[in-house]
Coordinates of N, CA and C in Angstrom, one line a residue:
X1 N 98.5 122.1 86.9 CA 98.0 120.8 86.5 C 96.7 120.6 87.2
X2 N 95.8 120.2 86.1 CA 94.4 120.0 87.0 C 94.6 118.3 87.2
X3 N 94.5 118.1 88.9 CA 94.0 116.5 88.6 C 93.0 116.1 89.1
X4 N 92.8 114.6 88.5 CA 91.5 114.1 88.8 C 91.6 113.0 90.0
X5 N 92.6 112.2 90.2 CA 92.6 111.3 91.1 C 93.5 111.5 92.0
X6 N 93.4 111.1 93.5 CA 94.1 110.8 94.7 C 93.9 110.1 95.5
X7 N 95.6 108.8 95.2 CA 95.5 107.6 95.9 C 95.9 108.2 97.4
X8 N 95.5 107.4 98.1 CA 95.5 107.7 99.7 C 96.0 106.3 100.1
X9 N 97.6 106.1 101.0 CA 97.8 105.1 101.6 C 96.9 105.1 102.7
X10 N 96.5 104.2 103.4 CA 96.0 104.1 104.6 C 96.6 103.7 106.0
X11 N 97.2 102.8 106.2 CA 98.2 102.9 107.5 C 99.5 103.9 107.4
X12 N 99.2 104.5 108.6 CA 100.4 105.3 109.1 C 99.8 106.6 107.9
X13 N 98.9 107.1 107.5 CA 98.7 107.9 106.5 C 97.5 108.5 106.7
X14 N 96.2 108.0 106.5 CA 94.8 108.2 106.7 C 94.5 107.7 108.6
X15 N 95.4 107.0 108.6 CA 95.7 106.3 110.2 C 96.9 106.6 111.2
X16 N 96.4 107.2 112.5 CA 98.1 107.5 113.1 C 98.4 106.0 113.8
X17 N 97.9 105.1 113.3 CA 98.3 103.4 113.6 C 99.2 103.0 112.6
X18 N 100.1 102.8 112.8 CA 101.5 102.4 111.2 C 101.1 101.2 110.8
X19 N 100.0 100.6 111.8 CA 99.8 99.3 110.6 C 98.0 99.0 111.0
X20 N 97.2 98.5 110.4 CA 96.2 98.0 110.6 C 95.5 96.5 111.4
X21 N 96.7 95.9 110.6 CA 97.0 94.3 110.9 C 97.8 94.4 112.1
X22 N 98.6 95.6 112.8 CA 99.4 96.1 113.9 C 98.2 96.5 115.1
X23 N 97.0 96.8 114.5 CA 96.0 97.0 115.4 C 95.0 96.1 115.7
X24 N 95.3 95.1 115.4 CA 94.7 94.0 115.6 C 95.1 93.6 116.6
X25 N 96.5 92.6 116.3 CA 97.5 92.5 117.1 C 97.6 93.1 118.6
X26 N 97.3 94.7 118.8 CA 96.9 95.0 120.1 C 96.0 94.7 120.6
X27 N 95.0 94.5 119.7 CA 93.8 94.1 120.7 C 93.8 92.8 120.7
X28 N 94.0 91.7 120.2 CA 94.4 90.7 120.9 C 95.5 90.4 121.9
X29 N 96.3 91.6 122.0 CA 97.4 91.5 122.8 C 98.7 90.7 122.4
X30 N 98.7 90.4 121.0 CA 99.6 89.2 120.4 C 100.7 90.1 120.0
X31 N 102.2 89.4 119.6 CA 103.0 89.9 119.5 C 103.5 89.4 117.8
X32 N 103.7 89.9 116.3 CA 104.0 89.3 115.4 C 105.4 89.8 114.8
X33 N 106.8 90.3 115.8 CA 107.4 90.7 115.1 C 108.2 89.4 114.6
X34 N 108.7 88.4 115.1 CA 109.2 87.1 114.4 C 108.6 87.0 112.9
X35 N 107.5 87.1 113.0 CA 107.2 87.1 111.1 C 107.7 88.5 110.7
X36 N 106.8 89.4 111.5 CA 107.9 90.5 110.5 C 108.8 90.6 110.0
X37 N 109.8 89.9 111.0 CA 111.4 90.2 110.6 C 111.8 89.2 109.3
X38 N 111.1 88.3 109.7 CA 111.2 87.0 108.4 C 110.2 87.6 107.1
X39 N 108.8 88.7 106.8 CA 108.8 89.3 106.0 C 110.3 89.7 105.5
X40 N 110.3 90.8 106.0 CA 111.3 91.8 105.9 C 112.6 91.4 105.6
X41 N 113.3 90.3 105.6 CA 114.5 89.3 105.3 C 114.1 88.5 104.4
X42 N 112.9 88.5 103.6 CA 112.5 87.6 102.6 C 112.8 86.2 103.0
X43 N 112.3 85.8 103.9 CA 112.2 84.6 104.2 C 111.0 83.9 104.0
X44 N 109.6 84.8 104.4 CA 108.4 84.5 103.5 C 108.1 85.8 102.9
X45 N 106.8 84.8 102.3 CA 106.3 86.0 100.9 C 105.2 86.4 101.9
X46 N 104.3 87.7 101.3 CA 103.5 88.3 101.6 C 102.0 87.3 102.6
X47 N 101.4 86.0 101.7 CA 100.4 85.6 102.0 C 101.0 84.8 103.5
X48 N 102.2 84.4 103.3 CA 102.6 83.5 104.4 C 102.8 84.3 105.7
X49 N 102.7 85.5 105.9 CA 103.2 86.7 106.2 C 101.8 86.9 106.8
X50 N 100.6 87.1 106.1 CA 99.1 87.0 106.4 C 98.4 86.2 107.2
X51 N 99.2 84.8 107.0 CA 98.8 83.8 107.4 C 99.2 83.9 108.5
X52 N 100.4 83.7 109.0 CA 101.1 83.6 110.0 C 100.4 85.2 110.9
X53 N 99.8 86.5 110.8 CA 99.6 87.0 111.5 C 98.0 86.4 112.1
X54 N 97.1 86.3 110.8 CA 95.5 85.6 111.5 C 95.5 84.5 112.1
X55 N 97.2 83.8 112.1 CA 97.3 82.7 113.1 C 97.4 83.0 114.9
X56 N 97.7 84.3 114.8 CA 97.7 84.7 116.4 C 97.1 85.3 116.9
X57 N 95.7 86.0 116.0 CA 94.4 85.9 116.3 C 93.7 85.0 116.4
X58 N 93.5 83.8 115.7 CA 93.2 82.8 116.3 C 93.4 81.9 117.2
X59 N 94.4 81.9 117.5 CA 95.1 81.2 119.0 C 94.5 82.2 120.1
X60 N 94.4 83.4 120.4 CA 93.8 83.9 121.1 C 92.6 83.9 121.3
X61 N 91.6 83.8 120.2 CA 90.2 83.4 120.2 C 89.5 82.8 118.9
X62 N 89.7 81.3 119.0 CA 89.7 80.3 118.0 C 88.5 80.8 117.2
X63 N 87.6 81.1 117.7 CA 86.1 81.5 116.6 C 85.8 82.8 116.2
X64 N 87.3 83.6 116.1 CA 87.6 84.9 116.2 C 87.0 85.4 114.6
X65 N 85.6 86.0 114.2 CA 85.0 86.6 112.6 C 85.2 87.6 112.4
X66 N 84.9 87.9 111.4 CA 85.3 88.8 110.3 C 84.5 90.3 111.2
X67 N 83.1 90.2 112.0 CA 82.4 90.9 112.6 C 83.1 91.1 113.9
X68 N 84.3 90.5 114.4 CA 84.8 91.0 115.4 C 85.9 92.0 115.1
X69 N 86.3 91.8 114.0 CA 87.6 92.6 113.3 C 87.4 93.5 112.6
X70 N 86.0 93.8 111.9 CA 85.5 94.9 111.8 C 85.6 96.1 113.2
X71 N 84.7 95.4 114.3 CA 84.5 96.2 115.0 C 85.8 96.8 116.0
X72 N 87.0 96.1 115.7 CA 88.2 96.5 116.4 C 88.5 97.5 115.6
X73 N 88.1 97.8 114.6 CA 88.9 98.9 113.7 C 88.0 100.3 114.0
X74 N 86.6 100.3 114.9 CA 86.1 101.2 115.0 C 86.5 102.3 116.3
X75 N 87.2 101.7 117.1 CA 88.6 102.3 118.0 C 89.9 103.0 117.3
X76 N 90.0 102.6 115.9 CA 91.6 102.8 115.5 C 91.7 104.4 115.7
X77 N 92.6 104.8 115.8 CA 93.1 106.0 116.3 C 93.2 106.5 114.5
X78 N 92.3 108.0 113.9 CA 92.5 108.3 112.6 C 93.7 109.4 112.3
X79 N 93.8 110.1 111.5 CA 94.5 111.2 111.2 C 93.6 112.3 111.4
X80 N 93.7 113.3 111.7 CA 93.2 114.6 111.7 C 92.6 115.2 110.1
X81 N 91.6 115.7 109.8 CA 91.4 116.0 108.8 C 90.6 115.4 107.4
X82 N 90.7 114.4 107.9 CA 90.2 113.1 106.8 C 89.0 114.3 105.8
X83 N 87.9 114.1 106.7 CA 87.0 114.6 106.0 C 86.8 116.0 105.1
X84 N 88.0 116.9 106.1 CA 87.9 118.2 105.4 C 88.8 118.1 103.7
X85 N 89.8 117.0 104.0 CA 90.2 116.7 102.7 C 89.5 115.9 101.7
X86 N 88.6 115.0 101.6 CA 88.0 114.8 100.8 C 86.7 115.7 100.3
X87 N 86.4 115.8 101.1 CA 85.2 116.9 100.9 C 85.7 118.5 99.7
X88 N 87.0 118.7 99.9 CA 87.6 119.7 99.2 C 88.2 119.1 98.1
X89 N 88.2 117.7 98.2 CA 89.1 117.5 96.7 C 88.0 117.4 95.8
X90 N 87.0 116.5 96.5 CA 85.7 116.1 95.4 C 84.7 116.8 95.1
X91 N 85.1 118.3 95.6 CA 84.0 119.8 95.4 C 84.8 120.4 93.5
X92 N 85.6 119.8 93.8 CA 87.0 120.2 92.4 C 86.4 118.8 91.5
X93 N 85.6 118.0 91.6 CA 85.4 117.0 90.8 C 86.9 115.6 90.9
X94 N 87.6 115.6 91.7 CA 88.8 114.8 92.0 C 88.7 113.5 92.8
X95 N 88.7 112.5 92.1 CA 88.3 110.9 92.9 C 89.3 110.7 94.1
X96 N 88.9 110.1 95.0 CA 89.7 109.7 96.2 C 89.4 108.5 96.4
X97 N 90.8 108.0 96.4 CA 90.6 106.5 96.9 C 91.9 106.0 98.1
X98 N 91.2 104.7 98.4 CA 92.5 103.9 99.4 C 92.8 102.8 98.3
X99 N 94.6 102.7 98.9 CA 95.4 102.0 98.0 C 96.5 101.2 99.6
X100 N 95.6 100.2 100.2 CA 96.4 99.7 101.1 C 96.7 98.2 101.3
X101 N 98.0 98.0 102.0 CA 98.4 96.1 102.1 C 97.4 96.3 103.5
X102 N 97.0 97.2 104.0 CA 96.2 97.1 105.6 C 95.1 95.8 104.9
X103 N 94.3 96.1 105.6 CA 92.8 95.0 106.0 C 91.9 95.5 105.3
X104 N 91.2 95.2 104.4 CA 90.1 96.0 103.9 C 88.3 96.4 104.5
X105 N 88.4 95.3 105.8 CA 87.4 96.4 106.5 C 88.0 97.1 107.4
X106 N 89.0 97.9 107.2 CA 89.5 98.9 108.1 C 89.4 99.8 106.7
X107 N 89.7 100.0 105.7 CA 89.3 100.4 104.3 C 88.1 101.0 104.2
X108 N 87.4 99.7 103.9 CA 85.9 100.0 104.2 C 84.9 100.8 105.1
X109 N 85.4 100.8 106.4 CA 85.2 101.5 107.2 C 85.5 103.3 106.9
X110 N 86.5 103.6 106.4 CA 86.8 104.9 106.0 C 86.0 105.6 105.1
X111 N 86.3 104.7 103.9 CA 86.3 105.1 102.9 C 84.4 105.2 103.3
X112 N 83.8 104.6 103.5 CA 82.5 105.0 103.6 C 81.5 106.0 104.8
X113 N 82.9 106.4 105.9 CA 82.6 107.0 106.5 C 83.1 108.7 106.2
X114 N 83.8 108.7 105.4 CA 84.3 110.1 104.8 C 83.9 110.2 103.6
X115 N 83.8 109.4 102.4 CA 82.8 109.7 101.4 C 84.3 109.6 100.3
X116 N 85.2 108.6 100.7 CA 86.2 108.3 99.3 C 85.2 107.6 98.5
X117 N 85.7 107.4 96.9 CA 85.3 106.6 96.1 C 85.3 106.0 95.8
X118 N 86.8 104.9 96.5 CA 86.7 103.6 96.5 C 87.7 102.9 97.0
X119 N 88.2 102.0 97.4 CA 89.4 101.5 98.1 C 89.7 100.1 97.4
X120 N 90.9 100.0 98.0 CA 91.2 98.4 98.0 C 92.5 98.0 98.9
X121 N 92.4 96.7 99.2 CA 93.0 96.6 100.8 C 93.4 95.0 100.8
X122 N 93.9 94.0 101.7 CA 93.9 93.2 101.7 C 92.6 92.2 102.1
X123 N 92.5 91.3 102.1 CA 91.1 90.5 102.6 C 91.4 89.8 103.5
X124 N 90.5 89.3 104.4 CA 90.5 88.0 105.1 C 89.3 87.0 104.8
X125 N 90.3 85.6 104.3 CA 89.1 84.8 104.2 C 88.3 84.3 105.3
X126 N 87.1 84.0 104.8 CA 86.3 83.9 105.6 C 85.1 82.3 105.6
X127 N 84.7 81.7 106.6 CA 83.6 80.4 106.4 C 82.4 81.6 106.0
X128 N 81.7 80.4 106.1 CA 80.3 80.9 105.4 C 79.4 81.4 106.8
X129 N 79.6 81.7 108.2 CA 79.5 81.6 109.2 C 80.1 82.8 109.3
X130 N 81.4 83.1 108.9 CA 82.2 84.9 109.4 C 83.3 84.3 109.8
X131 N 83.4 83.0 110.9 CA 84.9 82.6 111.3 C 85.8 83.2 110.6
X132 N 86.9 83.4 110.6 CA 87.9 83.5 109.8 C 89.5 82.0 109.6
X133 N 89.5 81.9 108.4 CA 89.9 80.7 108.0 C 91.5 80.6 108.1
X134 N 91.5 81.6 108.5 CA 92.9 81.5 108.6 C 94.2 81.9 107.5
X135 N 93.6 82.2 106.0 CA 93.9 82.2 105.4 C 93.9 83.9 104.6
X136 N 94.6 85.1 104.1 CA 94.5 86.2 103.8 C 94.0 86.1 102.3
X137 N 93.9 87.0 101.6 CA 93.9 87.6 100.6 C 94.2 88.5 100.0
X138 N 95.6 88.3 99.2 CA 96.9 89.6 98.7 C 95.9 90.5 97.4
X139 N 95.5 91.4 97.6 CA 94.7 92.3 96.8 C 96.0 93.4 96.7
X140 N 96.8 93.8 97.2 CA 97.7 94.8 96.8 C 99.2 94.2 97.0
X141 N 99.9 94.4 96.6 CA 101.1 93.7 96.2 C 102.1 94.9 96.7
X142 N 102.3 94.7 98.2 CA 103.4 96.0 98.8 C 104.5 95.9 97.9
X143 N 104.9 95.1 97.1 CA 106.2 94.8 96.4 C 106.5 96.5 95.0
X144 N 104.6 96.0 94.4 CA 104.1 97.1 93.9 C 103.1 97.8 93.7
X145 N 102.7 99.1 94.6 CA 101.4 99.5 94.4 C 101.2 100.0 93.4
X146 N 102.0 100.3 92.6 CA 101.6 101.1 91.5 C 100.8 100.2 90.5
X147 N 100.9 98.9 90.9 CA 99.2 98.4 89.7 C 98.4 98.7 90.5
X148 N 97.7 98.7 91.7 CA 96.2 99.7 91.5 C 96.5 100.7 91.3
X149 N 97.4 101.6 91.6 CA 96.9 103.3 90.9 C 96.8 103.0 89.4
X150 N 97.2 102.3 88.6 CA 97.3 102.0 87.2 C 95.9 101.7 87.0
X151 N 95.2 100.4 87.9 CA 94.3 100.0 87.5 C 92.9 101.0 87.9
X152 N 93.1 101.7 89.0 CA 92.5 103.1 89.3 C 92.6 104.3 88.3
X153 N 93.6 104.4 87.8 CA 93.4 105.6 86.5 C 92.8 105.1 85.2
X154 N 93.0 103.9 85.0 CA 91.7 102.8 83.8 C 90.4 102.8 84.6
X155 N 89.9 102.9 86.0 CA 88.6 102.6 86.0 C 87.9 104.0 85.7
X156 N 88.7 105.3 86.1 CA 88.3 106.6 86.3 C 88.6 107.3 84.7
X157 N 89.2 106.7 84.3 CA 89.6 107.3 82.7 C 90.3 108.6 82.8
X158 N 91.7 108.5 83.8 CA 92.4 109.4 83.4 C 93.7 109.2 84.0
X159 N 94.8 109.3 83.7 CA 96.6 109.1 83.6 C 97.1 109.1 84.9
X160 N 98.6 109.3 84.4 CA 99.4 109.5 85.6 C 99.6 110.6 86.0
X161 N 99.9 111.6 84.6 CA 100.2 113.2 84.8 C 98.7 113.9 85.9
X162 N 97.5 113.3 85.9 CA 96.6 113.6 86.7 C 96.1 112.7 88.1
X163 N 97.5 112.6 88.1 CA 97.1 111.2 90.1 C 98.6 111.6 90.4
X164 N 97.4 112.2 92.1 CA 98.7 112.4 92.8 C 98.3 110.9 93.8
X165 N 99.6 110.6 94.7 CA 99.6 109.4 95.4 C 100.3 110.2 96.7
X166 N 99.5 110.1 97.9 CA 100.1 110.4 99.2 C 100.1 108.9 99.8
X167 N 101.7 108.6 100.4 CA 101.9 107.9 101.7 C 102.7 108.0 102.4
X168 N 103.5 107.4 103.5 CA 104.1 107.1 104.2 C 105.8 106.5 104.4
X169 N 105.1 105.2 103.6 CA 106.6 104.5 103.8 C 107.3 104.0 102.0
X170 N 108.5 103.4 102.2 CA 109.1 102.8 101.2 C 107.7 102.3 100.3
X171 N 106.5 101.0 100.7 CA 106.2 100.4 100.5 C 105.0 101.7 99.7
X172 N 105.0 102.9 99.3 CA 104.6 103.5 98.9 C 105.1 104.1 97.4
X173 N 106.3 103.9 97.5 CA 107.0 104.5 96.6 C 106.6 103.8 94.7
X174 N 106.0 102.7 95.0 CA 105.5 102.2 93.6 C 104.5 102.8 92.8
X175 N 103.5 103.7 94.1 CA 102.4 104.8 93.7 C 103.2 105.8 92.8
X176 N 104.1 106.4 93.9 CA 104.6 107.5 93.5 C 105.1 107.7 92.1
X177 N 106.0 106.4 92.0 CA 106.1 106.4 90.5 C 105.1 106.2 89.1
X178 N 104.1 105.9 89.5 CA 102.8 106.2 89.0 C 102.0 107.6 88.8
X179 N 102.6 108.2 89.5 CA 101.5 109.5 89.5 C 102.8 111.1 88.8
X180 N 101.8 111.7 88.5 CA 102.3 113.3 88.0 C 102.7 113.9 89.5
X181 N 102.2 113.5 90.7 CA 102.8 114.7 91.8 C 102.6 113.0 92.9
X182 N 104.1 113.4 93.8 CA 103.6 112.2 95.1 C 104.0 113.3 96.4
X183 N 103.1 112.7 97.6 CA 103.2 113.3 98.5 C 103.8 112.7 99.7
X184 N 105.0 112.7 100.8 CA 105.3 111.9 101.6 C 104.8 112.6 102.3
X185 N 103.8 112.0 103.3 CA 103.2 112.5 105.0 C 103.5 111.6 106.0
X186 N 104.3 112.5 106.9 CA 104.7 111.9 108.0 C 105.7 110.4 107.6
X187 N 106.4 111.0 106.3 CA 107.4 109.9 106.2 C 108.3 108.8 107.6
X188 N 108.4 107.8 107.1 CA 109.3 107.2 108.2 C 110.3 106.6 107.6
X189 N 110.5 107.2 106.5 CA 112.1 106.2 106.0 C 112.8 107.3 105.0
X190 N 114.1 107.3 105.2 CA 114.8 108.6 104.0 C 114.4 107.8 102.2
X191 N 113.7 106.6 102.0 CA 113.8 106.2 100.6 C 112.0 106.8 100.1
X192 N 111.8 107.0 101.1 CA 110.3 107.4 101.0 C 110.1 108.6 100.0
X193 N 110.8 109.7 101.2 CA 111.2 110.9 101.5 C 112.2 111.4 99.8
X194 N 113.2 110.7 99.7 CA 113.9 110.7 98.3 C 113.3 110.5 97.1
X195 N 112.2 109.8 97.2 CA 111.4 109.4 96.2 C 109.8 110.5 96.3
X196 N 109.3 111.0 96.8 CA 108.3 112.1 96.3 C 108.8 113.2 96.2
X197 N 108.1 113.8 95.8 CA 107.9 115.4 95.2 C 107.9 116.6 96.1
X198 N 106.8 115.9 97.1 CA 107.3 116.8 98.4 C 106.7 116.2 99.8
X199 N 107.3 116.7 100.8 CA 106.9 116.1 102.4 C 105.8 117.0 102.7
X200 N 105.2 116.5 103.7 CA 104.2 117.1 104.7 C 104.7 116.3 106.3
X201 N 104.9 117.2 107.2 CA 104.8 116.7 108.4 C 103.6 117.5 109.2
X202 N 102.6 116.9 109.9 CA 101.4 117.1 110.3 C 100.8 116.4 110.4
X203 N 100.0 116.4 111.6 CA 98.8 115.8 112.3 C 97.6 115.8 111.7
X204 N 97.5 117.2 110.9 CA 96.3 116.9 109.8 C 96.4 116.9 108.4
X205 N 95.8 115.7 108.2 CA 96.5 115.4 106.1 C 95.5 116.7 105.3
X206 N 94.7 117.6 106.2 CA 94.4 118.6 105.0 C 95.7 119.6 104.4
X207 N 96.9 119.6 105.3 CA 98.0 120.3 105.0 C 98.3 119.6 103.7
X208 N 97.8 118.6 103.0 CA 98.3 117.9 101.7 C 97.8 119.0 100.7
X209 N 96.3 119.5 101.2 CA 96.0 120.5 100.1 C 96.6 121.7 99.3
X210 N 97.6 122.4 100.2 CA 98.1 123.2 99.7 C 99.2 122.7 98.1
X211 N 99.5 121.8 98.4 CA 100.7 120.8 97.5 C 100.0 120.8 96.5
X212 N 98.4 120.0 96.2 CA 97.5 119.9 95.3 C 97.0 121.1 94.5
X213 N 96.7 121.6 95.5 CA 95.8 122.7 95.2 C 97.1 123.9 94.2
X214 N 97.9 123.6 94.4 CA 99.7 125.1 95.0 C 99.4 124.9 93.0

């Protein structure tokens, strides 16, 4: 199978940090598992979930912008290989993108620093100043990512049988059912793992190539 596209989770995937919005959180020194757990028990929905995390960045530094949260992501700890993998998919003519509920200038940051071709991520709203308002912006829907790869095989003009989708966790598994080939790296859950095509364990996501390329 020749393919043309490859979604790329980005936390715990393109990042050895399992969450982005988890890296924030360290560097403010804040603690958000209480909302977690109330995520994760459906107690709130996704935005409330958002909200409740850029509320404990702001309690720690009320005038906390968009330009300071950029620059915390330029410490994040990456995956090994980033670059040698895109560089080899898109020599084959093969689009690479991010497909994350992470932050999207931690996104942004990547994707422009390794040469993907496009991303999409969560937002943080923002004043007209940079503050941050306290308020998120749900651009991917953990519930299901497989509408962006959907909406990514309509902007690139080509299918499922030609997109493979590498991630990490459950919250991945909506790609996979989207795509002709999925790849679990560095799985953390057996529903992940049951659900792609094949594993990779490794510190560098160029070992994804062989699977692609095989």
């Amino acid at each position: 199978m020749d393919y043309e596209l490859v979604c790329f989770d980005m936390d715990g995937t393109l990042t050895t940090q399992r969450s982005s919005w988890g890296w924030v959180h360290d560097v403010y020194e804040v603690d958000n598992e209480e909302s977690y757990d109330a995520f994760c028990s459906g107690e709130i929905d996704e935005p409330e979930f958002m909200r409740r995390d850029i509320a404990l960045w702001k309690k720690a530094d009320p005038d906390v912008t968009m330009d300071d949260i950029a620059l915390a992501f330029r410490t994040m700890p990456l995956t090994g290989g980033i670059q040698e993998t895109v560089a080899a998919l898109r020599s084959e003519d093969i689009r690479c993108v991010i497909v994350s509920g992470g932050i999207d200038a931690a996104a942004k940051m990547i994707a422009e620093e390794f040469g993907f071709d496009d991303y999409i991520a969560d937002s943080l709203e923002t004043y007209d100043d940079g503050r941050l308002t306290g308020e998120g912006i749900m651009n991917v829907d953990l519930r299901d990512k497989g509408i962006n790869v959907r909406e990514f095989q309509k902007k690139y003009g080509t299918d499922r049988g030609r997109t493979v989708s590498i991630g990490n966790s459950f919250t991945d598994i909506g790609m996979f059912r989207n795509s002709g080939l999925s790849i679990a790296f560095n799985p953390i859950d057996e529903m992940t793992i049951e659900a792609a095509d094949a594993v990779v364990r490794s510190d560098n996501i160029s070992d994804v190539l062989d699977i692609i390329f095989g």
